[in-house]
Coordinates of C-alpha atoms in Angstrom, one line a residue:
Chain A
M1 CA -71.4 12.0 -0.9
L2 CA -73.8 10.2 -3.2
G3 CA -75.3 13.6 -4.2
K4 CA -71.9 15.1 -4.9
R5 CA -71.0 12.0 -6.9
V6 CA -74.2 12.3 -9.0
V7 CA -73.8 16.0 -9.6
S8 CA -70.2 15.5 -10.6
A9 CA -71.1 12.6 -12.9
A10 CA -73.9 14.7 -14.5
I11 CA -71.5 17.6 -15.2
G12 CA -68.9 15.1 -16.6
I13 CA -71.5 13.5 -18.9
I14 CA -72.7 16.9 -20.2
I15 CA -69.2 18.0 -21.0
L16 CA -68.6 14.6 -22.7
V17 CA -71.7 14.8 -24.8
V18 CA -70.9 18.4 -25.8
V19 CA -67.4 17.4 -26.8
L20 CA -68.4 14.2 -28.6
T21 CA -71.0 15.9 -30.7
S22 CA -69.0 19.1 -31.5
N23 CA -66.4 19.6 -34.1
K24 CA -63.8 16.8 -34.2
I25 CA -61.1 19.2 -33.1
F26 CA -62.6 19.4 -29.6
I27 CA -61.9 15.6 -29.3
N28 CA -58.2 16.3 -30.0
I29 CA -58.3 19.1 -27.4
G30 CA -60.2 17.0 -24.9
V31 CA -57.9 14.0 -25.3
A32 CA -54.8 16.3 -24.9
V33 CA -56.3 17.7 -21.7
I34 CA -57.2 14.4 -20.1
S35 CA -53.9 12.8 -21.1
V36 CA -51.9 15.6 -19.4
L37 CA -54.1 15.5 -16.3
A38 CA -53.9 11.7 -16.1
L39 CA -50.1 11.7 -16.6
H40 CA -49.8 14.3 -13.9
E41 CA -51.8 12.1 -11.5
L42 CA -49.7 9.0 -12.3
F43 CA -46.4 10.9 -12.0
C44 CA -47.5 12.4 -8.6
A45 CA -48.4 8.8 -7.4
A46 CA -45.1 7.4 -8.7
G47 CA -43.0 10.3 -7.2
N48 CA -41.9 11.3 -10.7
M49 CA -43.0 15.0 -10.6
Q50 CA -39.8 16.4 -9.3
N51 CA -38.1 15.6 -12.6
T52 CA -39.4 18.7 -14.4
S53 CA -37.6 18.1 -17.6
L54 CA -38.9 14.5 -17.9
V55 CA -42.4 15.7 -17.0
S56 CA -42.4 18.5 -19.5
L57 CA -41.2 16.2 -22.2
A58 CA -43.9 13.7 -21.4
F59 CA -46.6 16.4 -21.4
I60 CA -45.5 17.9 -24.7
S61 CA -45.4 14.4 -26.2
S62 CA -48.9 13.7 -24.9
V63 CA -50.3 16.8 -26.6
I64 CA -48.5 15.9 -29.9
M65 CA -49.9 12.4 -29.7
A66 CA -53.5 13.8 -29.2
F67 CA -53.1 15.6 -32.5
S68 CA -51.0 13.0 -34.2
N69 CA -53.9 12.1 -36.6
F70 CA -53.0 15.2 -38.5
M71 CA -49.5 13.9 -39.0
E72 CA -48.4 11.7 -41.8
Q73 CA -48.1 8.1 -40.6
K74 CA -44.4 8.0 -41.6
F75 CA -43.5 10.6 -38.9
I76 CA -44.9 8.6 -36.0
M77 CA -42.1 6.1 -35.7
P78 CA -39.3 8.6 -36.0
M79 CA -41.1 10.6 -33.3
I80 CA -41.0 7.7 -30.9
Y81 CA -37.3 7.3 -31.7
G82 CA -36.7 11.0 -31.0
Y83 CA -38.6 10.8 -27.8
I84 CA -36.4 7.9 -26.4
I85 CA -33.3 9.7 -27.5
L86 CA -34.4 12.9 -25.7
L87 CA -35.1 10.8 -22.6
F88 CA -31.5 9.6 -22.7
V89 CA -30.2 13.1 -23.3
I90 CA -32.1 14.2 -20.1
I91 CA -30.6 11.3 -18.1
L92 CA -27.2 12.2 -19.3
I93 CA -27.6 15.9 -18.3
K94 CA -29.2 15.2 -15.0
H95 CA -27.6 11.9 -14.2
N96 CA -27.2 12.7 -10.5
T97 CA -30.9 13.0 -9.9
I98 CA -32.6 11.1 -12.7
K99 CA -32.2 7.3 -12.8
L100 CA -33.0 4.7 -15.5
S101 CA -36.2 3.8 -13.5
H102 CA -37.4 7.4 -13.8
I103 CA -37.1 7.5 -17.6
A104 CA -38.6 4.0 -17.8
I105 CA -41.6 5.1 -15.8
T106 CA -41.9 8.2 -18.0
C107 CA -41.8 6.2 -21.1
F108 CA -44.2 3.6 -19.9
S109 CA -46.7 6.2 -18.7
T110 CA -46.7 8.0 -22.0
V111 CA -47.5 4.7 -23.7
Y112 CA -50.1 3.5 -21.2
I113 CA -51.8 6.9 -20.8
S114 CA -51.1 9.2 -23.8
Y115 CA -50.7 6.6 -26.6
F116 CA -53.7 4.6 -25.4
F117 CA -55.9 7.7 -24.9
S118 CA -55.0 8.9 -28.4
H119 CA -57.0 6.0 -29.8
I120 CA -60.1 8.0 -28.9
V121 CA -59.0 10.5 -31.5
F122 CA -58.0 7.9 -34.1
T123 CA -61.5 6.3 -33.6
R124 CA -63.3 9.7 -34.1
Y125 CA -61.5 10.3 -37.4
L126 CA -62.5 6.9 -38.9
P127 CA -65.4 6.9 -41.3
E128 CA -68.5 6.6 -39.1
G129 CA -66.2 7.7 -36.2
N130 CA -69.0 9.9 -34.8
I131 CA -70.9 6.7 -34.0
L132 CA -67.9 4.4 -33.2
I133 CA -66.5 6.8 -30.6
W134 CA -69.5 6.2 -28.3
M135 CA -68.6 2.6 -28.0
I136 CA -65.5 3.5 -26.1
F137 CA -67.4 5.2 -23.4
L138 CA -70.3 2.7 -23.5
G139 CA -67.8 -0.2 -23.2
A140 CA -66.2 1.3 -20.1
W141 CA -69.2 2.8 -18.3
T142 CA -71.9 0.2 -18.9
T143 CA -69.5 -2.4 -17.6
D144 CA -69.0 -0.3 -14.4
T145 CA -72.7 0.2 -14.0
F146 CA -73.8 -3.4 -14.6
A147 CA -70.9 -4.8 -12.5
F148 CA -71.9 -2.5 -9.6
F149 CA -75.6 -3.4 -9.6
V150 CA -75.2 -7.1 -10.3
G151 CA -72.4 -7.2 -7.7
T152 CA -74.3 -5.4 -5.0
S153 CA -77.5 -7.3 -5.5
M154 CA -76.2 -10.9 -6.0
G155 CA -72.4 -10.8 -5.6
K156 CA -71.2 -13.7 -3.4
R157 CA -67.7 -14.9 -4.5
K158 CA -64.9 -12.3 -4.3
L159 CA -63.1 -11.7 -7.6
W160 CA -59.7 -10.6 -6.4
P161 CA -59.8 -9.5 -2.8
E162 CA -56.2 -8.5 -2.4
I163 CA -56.5 -6.0 -5.3
S164 CA -60.0 -4.7 -5.1
P165 CA -61.9 -6.1 -2.1
K166 CA -65.4 -5.1 -3.2
K167 CA -65.5 -6.8 -6.6
T168 CA -67.3 -10.1 -7.0
V169 CA -67.2 -12.7 -9.7
E170 CA -71.0 -12.2 -10.2
G171 CA -70.4 -8.5 -10.7
A172 CA -67.7 -9.1 -13.2
L173 CA -69.9 -11.5 -15.2
G174 CA -72.8 -9.1 -14.9
G175 CA -70.6 -6.4 -16.3
I176 CA -69.5 -8.5 -19.3
I177 CA -73.0 -9.6 -20.2
G178 CA -74.5 -6.2 -19.5
C179 CA -71.9 -4.6 -21.7
G180 CA -72.6 -7.0 -24.5
L181 CA -76.3 -6.3 -24.3
S182 CA -75.7 -2.6 -24.3
F183 CA -73.8 -2.9 -27.5
L184 CA -76.7 -4.7 -29.1
L185 CA -79.1 -2.1 -27.9
F186 CA -76.7 0.6 -29.2
G187 CA -76.6 -1.2 -32.5
Y188 CA -80.4 -1.4 -32.7
L189 CA -80.6 2.4 -32.0
I190 CA -78.2 3.4 -34.7
H191 CA -79.9 1.0 -37.1
Y192 CA -83.3 2.5 -36.2
F193 CA -82.4 6.1 -36.1
G194 CA -79.4 6.2 -38.4
N195 CA -80.5 3.7 -41.0
H196 CA -77.2 1.8 -40.8
N197 CA -76.6 -1.8 -41.4
V198 CA -75.4 -3.3 -38.2
H199 CA -73.5 -6.5 -37.8
Y200 CA -74.9 -7.6 -34.4
G201 CA -72.6 -10.6 -34.0
S202 CA -69.4 -8.5 -34.2
L203 CA -70.9 -5.8 -32.1
F204 CA -71.8 -8.3 -29.3
V205 CA -68.3 -9.8 -29.4
L206 CA -66.8 -6.3 -29.2
G207 CA -69.1 -5.5 -26.3
L208 CA -67.9 -8.6 -24.4
A209 CA -64.2 -8.0 -25.2
C210 CA -64.5 -4.3 -24.2
S211 CA -66.0 -5.2 -20.9
I212 CA -63.1 -7.7 -20.1
V213 CA -60.4 -5.1 -20.9
S214 CA -62.4 -2.4 -19.2
Q215 CA -62.3 -4.5 -16.0
L216 CA -58.6 -5.2 -16.5
G217 CA -58.0 -1.5 -16.8
D218 CA -59.9 -0.9 -13.6
L219 CA -58.0 -3.6 -11.7
S220 CA -54.7 -2.3 -13.2
A221 CA -55.3 1.2 -11.9
S222 CA -56.2 -0.4 -8.5
I223 CA -53.0 -2.2 -8.3
I224 CA -51.0 0.9 -9.1
K225 CA -52.8 2.8 -6.4
R226 CA -52.3 0.0 -3.9
Q227 CA -48.6 -0.2 -4.7
Y228 CA -48.2 3.6 -4.2
N229 CA -50.4 3.6 -1.1
I230 CA -53.0 6.0 -2.4
K231 CA -56.8 5.8 -2.4
D232 CA -57.5 7.9 -5.4
F233 CA -55.3 9.4 -8.2
G234 CA -56.7 12.9 -7.6
R235 CA -59.6 15.0 -6.5
I236 CA -60.6 16.8 -9.7
M237 CA -64.0 15.1 -10.0
P238 CA -65.7 15.3 -6.6
G239 CA -66.9 11.9 -5.4
H240 CA -65.0 10.1 -8.3
G241 CA -61.4 10.9 -7.6
G242 CA -59.0 11.9 -10.3
V243 CA -59.2 11.7 -14.0
L244 CA -57.4 8.4 -14.0
D245 CA -59.9 7.0 -11.5
R246 CA -62.7 7.7 -13.9
F247 CA -60.8 7.0 -17.2
D248 CA -58.8 3.9 -16.1
S249 CA -61.1 1.6 -18.1
I250 CA -61.3 4.0 -21.1
V251 CA -57.6 3.8 -21.4
F252 CA -57.8 0.1 -22.1
V253 CA -61.0 0.1 -24.1
A254 CA -60.1 2.9 -26.6
P255 CA -57.4 1.0 -28.5
L256 CA -59.6 -2.2 -28.6
V257 CA -62.5 -0.4 -30.2
Y258 CA -60.2 1.2 -32.7
Y259 CA -58.4 -2.0 -33.7
F260 CA -61.6 -4.0 -33.7
T261 CA -63.5 -1.6 -36.0
M262 CA -60.4 -1.3 -38.2
N263 CA -60.5 -5.1 -38.8
F264 CA -64.1 -6.1 -38.5
S265 CA -67.1 -4.6 -40.1
I266 CA -69.6 -3.3 -37.4
I267 CA -71.7 -0.8 -39.2
S268 CA -72.1 0.0 -42.9
Chain B
M1 CA -5.7 -8.1 -23.3
L2 CA -5.2 -6.3 -26.5
G3 CA -4.6 -9.6 -28.3
K4 CA -7.7 -11.1 -26.9
R5 CA -9.6 -7.9 -27.9
V6 CA -8.3 -8.1 -31.5
V7 CA -9.1 -11.8 -31.9
S8 CA -12.5 -11.3 -30.4
A9 CA -13.2 -8.4 -32.7
A10 CA -11.9 -10.3 -35.8
I11 CA -14.3 -13.2 -35.0
G12 CA -17.1 -10.7 -34.5
I13 CA -16.4 -9.0 -37.8
I14 CA -16.2 -12.3 -39.7
I15 CA -19.6 -13.4 -38.2
L16 CA -21.0 -10.0 -39.1
V17 CA -19.8 -10.1 -42.7
V18 CA -21.1 -13.6 -43.2
V19 CA -24.5 -12.6 -41.7
L20 CA -24.8 -9.4 -43.7
T21 CA -23.9 -11.0 -47.0
S22 CA -26.0 -14.1 -46.6
N23 CA -29.7 -14.6 -47.1
K24 CA -31.8 -11.8 -45.5
I25 CA -33.4 -14.3 -43.1
F26 CA -30.1 -14.5 -41.2
I27 CA -30.4 -10.8 -40.4
N28 CA -33.7 -11.5 -38.7
I29 CA -32.2 -14.4 -36.8
G30 CA -29.1 -12.4 -35.9
V31 CA -31.1 -9.4 -34.7
A32 CA -33.4 -11.8 -32.6
V33 CA -30.3 -13.3 -31.0
I34 CA -28.5 -10.0 -30.2
S35 CA -31.8 -8.5 -28.9
V36 CA -32.4 -11.3 -26.5
L37 CA -28.8 -11.3 -25.4
A38 CA -28.7 -7.5 -24.9
L39 CA -32.1 -7.5 -23.1
H40 CA -30.8 -10.3 -20.8
E41 CA -27.7 -8.2 -20.0
L42 CA -29.8 -5.1 -19.3
F43 CA -32.2 -7.0 -17.1
C44 CA -29.3 -8.5 -15.1
A45 CA -27.9 -5.0 -14.6
A46 CA -31.3 -3.6 -13.5
G47 CA -32.1 -6.6 -11.2
N48 CA -35.1 -7.5 -13.3
M49 CA -34.2 -11.1 -14.1
Q50 CA -36.0 -12.7 -11.2
N51 CA -39.3 -11.7 -12.7
T52 CA -39.4 -14.7 -15.1
S53 CA -42.8 -14.0 -16.5
L54 CA -41.8 -10.5 -17.5
V55 CA -38.5 -11.6 -18.8
S56 CA -40.1 -14.4 -20.9
L57 CA -42.7 -12.0 -22.4
A58 CA -39.9 -9.5 -23.2
F59 CA -37.8 -12.2 -24.9
I60 CA -40.8 -13.5 -27.0
S61 CA -41.7 -9.9 -28.0
S62 CA -38.1 -9.3 -29.0
V63 CA -38.1 -12.3 -31.3
I64 CA -41.4 -11.3 -32.8
M65 CA -40.1 -7.8 -33.4
A66 CA -37.0 -9.1 -35.2
F67 CA -39.3 -10.9 -37.6
S68 CA -42.0 -8.1 -37.7
N69 CA -41.1 -7.1 -41.3
F70 CA -43.0 -10.2 -42.4
M71 CA -46.1 -8.9 -40.6
E72 CA -48.7 -6.6 -42.1
Q73 CA -48.1 -3.1 -40.8
K74 CA -51.6 -3.0 -39.4
F75 CA -50.8 -5.7 -36.8
I76 CA -47.9 -3.8 -35.3
M77 CA -49.9 -1.3 -33.3
P78 CA -52.4 -3.9 -31.9
M79 CA -49.3 -6.0 -30.9
I80 CA -47.9 -3.1 -28.8
Y81 CA -51.4 -2.8 -27.2
G82 CA -51.5 -6.5 -26.5
Y83 CA -47.9 -6.3 -25.0
I84 CA -48.9 -3.6 -22.5
I85 CA -52.1 -5.4 -21.6
L86 CA -50.1 -8.6 -20.9
L87 CA -47.6 -6.6 -18.7
F88 CA -50.6 -5.5 -16.6
V89 CA -52.0 -9.0 -16.5
I90 CA -48.6 -10.1 -15.1
I91 CA -48.5 -7.3 -12.5
L92 CA -52.1 -8.3 -11.4
I93 CA -51.2 -11.9 -11.0
K94 CA -47.9 -11.3 -9.3
H95 CA -48.7 -8.1 -7.5
N96 CA -46.7 -9.1 -4.4
T97 CA -43.4 -9.4 -6.2
I98 CA -43.8 -7.3 -9.4
K99 CA -44.0 -3.5 -9.0
L100 CA -45.0 -0.9 -11.6
S101 CA -41.3 0.0 -11.9
H102 CA -40.5 -3.5 -13.0
I103 CA -43.0 -3.5 -15.8
A104 CA -41.9 0.0 -16.7
I105 CA -38.3 -1.1 -17.0
T106 CA -39.4 -4.1 -19.0
C107 CA -41.4 -2.0 -21.4
F108 CA -38.7 0.6 -21.8
S109 CA -36.0 -2.0 -22.4
T110 CA -38.0 -3.6 -25.2
V111 CA -38.4 -0.3 -26.9
Y112 CA -34.8 0.8 -26.3
I113 CA -33.2 -2.6 -27.2
S114 CA -35.6 -4.8 -29.3
Y115 CA -37.5 -2.1 -31.1
F116 CA -34.4 -0.1 -32.0
F117 CA -32.5 -3.2 -33.0
S118 CA -35.3 -4.3 -35.3
H119 CA -34.5 -1.3 -37.5
I120 CA -31.5 -3.3 -38.7
V121 CA -34.0 -5.7 -40.2
F122 CA -36.2 -3.0 -41.6
T123 CA -33.2 -1.4 -43.3
R124 CA -32.1 -4.7 -44.8
Y125 CA -35.5 -5.2 -46.4
L126 CA -35.5 -1.8 -48.1
P127 CA -34.7 -1.6 -51.8
E128 CA -30.9 -1.4 -51.8
G129 CA -31.0 -2.6 -48.2
N130 CA -28.0 -4.9 -48.9
I131 CA -25.9 -1.6 -49.2
L132 CA -27.8 0.6 -46.7
I133 CA -27.4 -1.9 -43.9
W134 CA -23.6 -1.4 -43.8
M135 CA -24.0 2.2 -42.9
I136 CA -25.5 1.2 -39.5
F137 CA -22.2 -0.6 -38.6
L138 CA -20.0 2.0 -40.4
G139 CA -21.8 4.8 -38.5
A140 CA -21.2 3.2 -35.1
W141 CA -17.8 1.7 -35.5
T142 CA -15.9 4.3 -37.5
T143 CA -17.0 6.8 -34.9
D144 CA -15.5 4.6 -32.2
T145 CA -12.3 4.2 -34.1
F146 CA -11.8 7.8 -35.1
A147 CA -12.8 9.0 -31.6
F148 CA -10.3 6.6 -30.0
F149 CA -7.4 7.6 -32.2
V150 CA -8.0 11.3 -32.3
G151 CA -8.7 11.3 -28.6
T152 CA -5.6 9.4 -27.6
S153 CA -3.3 11.4 -29.9
M154 CA -4.6 14.9 -29.4
G155 CA -7.3 14.8 -26.8
K156 CA -7.0 17.6 -24.2
R157 CA -10.4 18.8 -22.9
K158 CA -12.6 16.2 -21.1
L159 CA -16.0 15.7 -22.7
W160 CA -18.1 14.5 -19.8
P161 CA -15.7 13.2 -17.0
E162 CA -18.5 12.2 -14.6
I163 CA -20.0 9.8 -17.2
S164 CA -17.0 8.6 -19.2
P165 CA -13.7 9.8 -17.8
K166 CA -11.6 8.9 -20.9
K167 CA -13.6 10.7 -23.6
T168 CA -12.4 14.0 -24.9
V169 CA -14.0 16.8 -26.9
E170 CA -11.3 16.4 -29.6
G171 CA -12.1 12.7 -29.7
A172 CA -15.8 13.3 -30.1
L173 CA -15.2 15.8 -32.9
G174 CA -12.7 13.5 -34.5
G175 CA -15.4 10.7 -34.4
I176 CA -17.9 13.0 -36.1
I177 CA -15.7 14.2 -38.9
G178 CA -14.1 10.8 -39.3
C179 CA -17.6 9.2 -39.6
G180 CA -18.7 11.8 -42.1
L181 CA -15.6 11.1 -44.3
S182 CA -16.1 7.3 -44.0
F183 CA -19.6 7.7 -45.4
L184 CA -18.2 9.7 -48.3
L185 CA -15.6 7.0 -49.0
F186 CA -18.3 4.3 -48.7
G187 CA -20.4 6.3 -51.2
Y188 CA -17.5 6.5 -53.6
L189 CA -16.9 2.7 -53.3
I190 CA -20.5 1.8 -54.0
H191 CA -20.5 4.3 -56.9
Y192 CA -17.3 2.8 -58.3
F193 CA -18.0 -0.8 -57.8
G194 CA -21.8 -0.9 -57.9
N195 CA -22.5 1.7 -60.5
H196 CA -24.9 3.6 -58.3
N197 CA -25.7 7.3 -58.3
V198 CA -24.6 8.6 -54.9
H199 CA -25.9 11.8 -53.3
Y200 CA -22.8 12.7 -51.4
G201 CA -24.3 15.7 -49.6
S202 CA -27.1 13.6 -47.9
L203 CA -24.6 10.8 -47.3
F204 CA -22.2 13.2 -45.5
V205 CA -25.0 14.7 -43.4
L206 CA -26.1 11.2 -42.5
G207 CA -22.5 10.3 -41.5
L208 CA -22.3 13.3 -39.1
A209 CA -25.7 12.6 -37.6
C210 CA -25.0 8.9 -37.2
S211 CA -21.8 9.7 -35.3
I212 CA -23.6 12.1 -32.9
V213 CA -26.3 9.5 -32.0
S214 CA -23.6 6.8 -31.9
Q215 CA -21.7 8.7 -29.2
L216 CA -25.0 9.4 -27.4
G217 CA -25.7 5.7 -27.5
D218 CA -22.3 5.0 -26.0
L219 CA -22.7 7.6 -23.3
S220 CA -26.2 6.4 -22.5
A221 CA -24.9 2.8 -22.0
S222 CA -22.2 4.3 -19.8
I223 CA -24.6 6.1 -17.6
I224 CA -26.7 3.0 -17.2
K225 CA -23.7 1.0 -16.2
R226 CA -22.6 3.7 -13.8
Q227 CA -26.0 3.9 -12.1
Y228 CA -26.1 0.1 -11.6
N229 CA -22.4 0.0 -10.5
I230 CA -21.2 -2.4 -13.2
K231 CA -18.2 -2.1 -15.5
D232 CA -19.5 -4.1 -18.4
F233 CA -22.8 -5.5 -19.3
G234 CA -21.4 -9.0 -19.8
R235 CA -18.5 -11.1 -20.9
I236 CA -19.7 -12.7 -24.0
M237 CA -17.1 -11.0 -26.2
P238 CA -13.7 -11.3 -24.5
G239 CA -12.0 -7.9 -24.2
H240 CA -15.2 -6.1 -25.3
G241 CA -17.6 -6.9 -22.6
G242 CA -21.2 -7.8 -23.3
V243 CA -23.3 -7.6 -26.4
L244 CA -24.7 -4.3 -25.2
D245 CA -21.2 -2.9 -24.7
R246 CA -20.4 -3.5 -28.3
F247 CA -23.8 -2.7 -29.7
D248 CA -24.7 0.4 -27.6
S249 CA -24.1 2.7 -30.5
I250 CA -25.7 0.4 -33.1
V251 CA -29.0 0.6 -31.1
F252 CA -29.2 4.3 -31.6
V253 CA -27.8 4.4 -35.1
A254 CA -30.0 1.8 -36.7
P255 CA -33.3 3.7 -36.5
L256 CA -31.6 6.9 -37.7
V257 CA -30.2 5.2 -40.9
Y258 CA -33.6 3.7 -41.5
Y259 CA -35.6 6.9 -41.1
F260 CA -33.1 9.0 -43.0
T261 CA -32.9 6.7 -46.0
M262 CA -36.7 6.4 -46.0
N263 CA -37.0 10.2 -46.4
F264 CA -33.9 11.3 -48.3
S265 CA -32.4 9.8 -51.4
I266 CA -28.9 8.5 -50.8
I267 CA -28.2 6.1 -53.6
S268 CA -30.2 5.5 -56.7

């Protein structure tokens, strides 16, 4: 199991590094793919897959959102409007089978998954986006790693046993501090190799904040799984579960990195 | 009943005219009030009112949205992010009573009601917004009136009997044409009294489009009521039902007027 998990992670990381270092357009394509896969997993969990018209609309919107950086800003809001109107047109046409709760779940999932994921793209297209984008993955996955090792080695107090029985307070704190320190190390490396000025204070704060929302993302995915009585969202990544199991933290971290770097200077 | 309906409508129209012609800030206040009232009605219908933390968050967000024109554009997207994160924090804390469907309904309702309504405010703060804002109400209510009179006098073919048994195809077409003509008349009046150049072609197209989405808004509210087995959303306006019964079309028309006038020249 551990072997499968490691191989699966290694393949995932190789794909990620190739995508992140290739032409920017591959980020758009990658985000479109993971958005649709994650939406599919969430819809399966929520029993929303039988509503093919809703599902198709959500998938199309996800793909559009993953490429929305090419769109003029002024078209984004009318698109959201059009999306909601179309959801209502679908409920009108299929009112015997589709309920308000179905269109609400569809709408919410596209915000939570597709809109949040699209911040990976927005971040990549910022000036210095080729550096900033790494923080999204660093924020999510160093938190996981530090929380795991600190938790297993010195975890005593349970964090939230009804939601995620294995997590400990010590692990959570280890994740936060470890993530903050990773961000500092990352800053040092880009300063050293890239000759950038790095604002370590902002970077450290961003690291801590990323870790907190990363853990919230993880817990949120756990509570969804628990409410729908499933263990994993899927089986696409052997040993890791579905896309949403692996990207549950990324979903929450991506917008934070984007908004933070838009408002505070991190590298220059 | 008809008397009560007329008195109620007259009081409503007087309040509306006073608000629309007063200081702009009263539009913000008015939109905040109708958003919260309409949200309250929708939550009552959907059985979402017992989740006080969700309801409070939705109400606060509605009020913020009604005043969001005072905010810098760059804070809007982070606010949406913060809103979704808070919804997840609430589901985590109250996971025994609050399900994903509850937060989905809450999120969807704030988009459908509060976000859509806030376009009344955005329209009012445009240059010439004091004129443009009238089109929102004209679009919704002339459609209603023409559809009613054309439908009752010459309506034969049922439009969508399972959703709204009284509506006819003739009424719907009458509403569309009547609304288009009202927009032309409105254009003529503002040209005559206000000395504005009016682009009648665009205005007529906007009138037709407003009428279509207005009727969609009406049907959408009907299907929601039908699915939750209620006749009206409320009783705040004697003879008319609740706020959402009277504003179901406005909700859909307001964003259309805003986006259309942002992209096409109507008056100059």
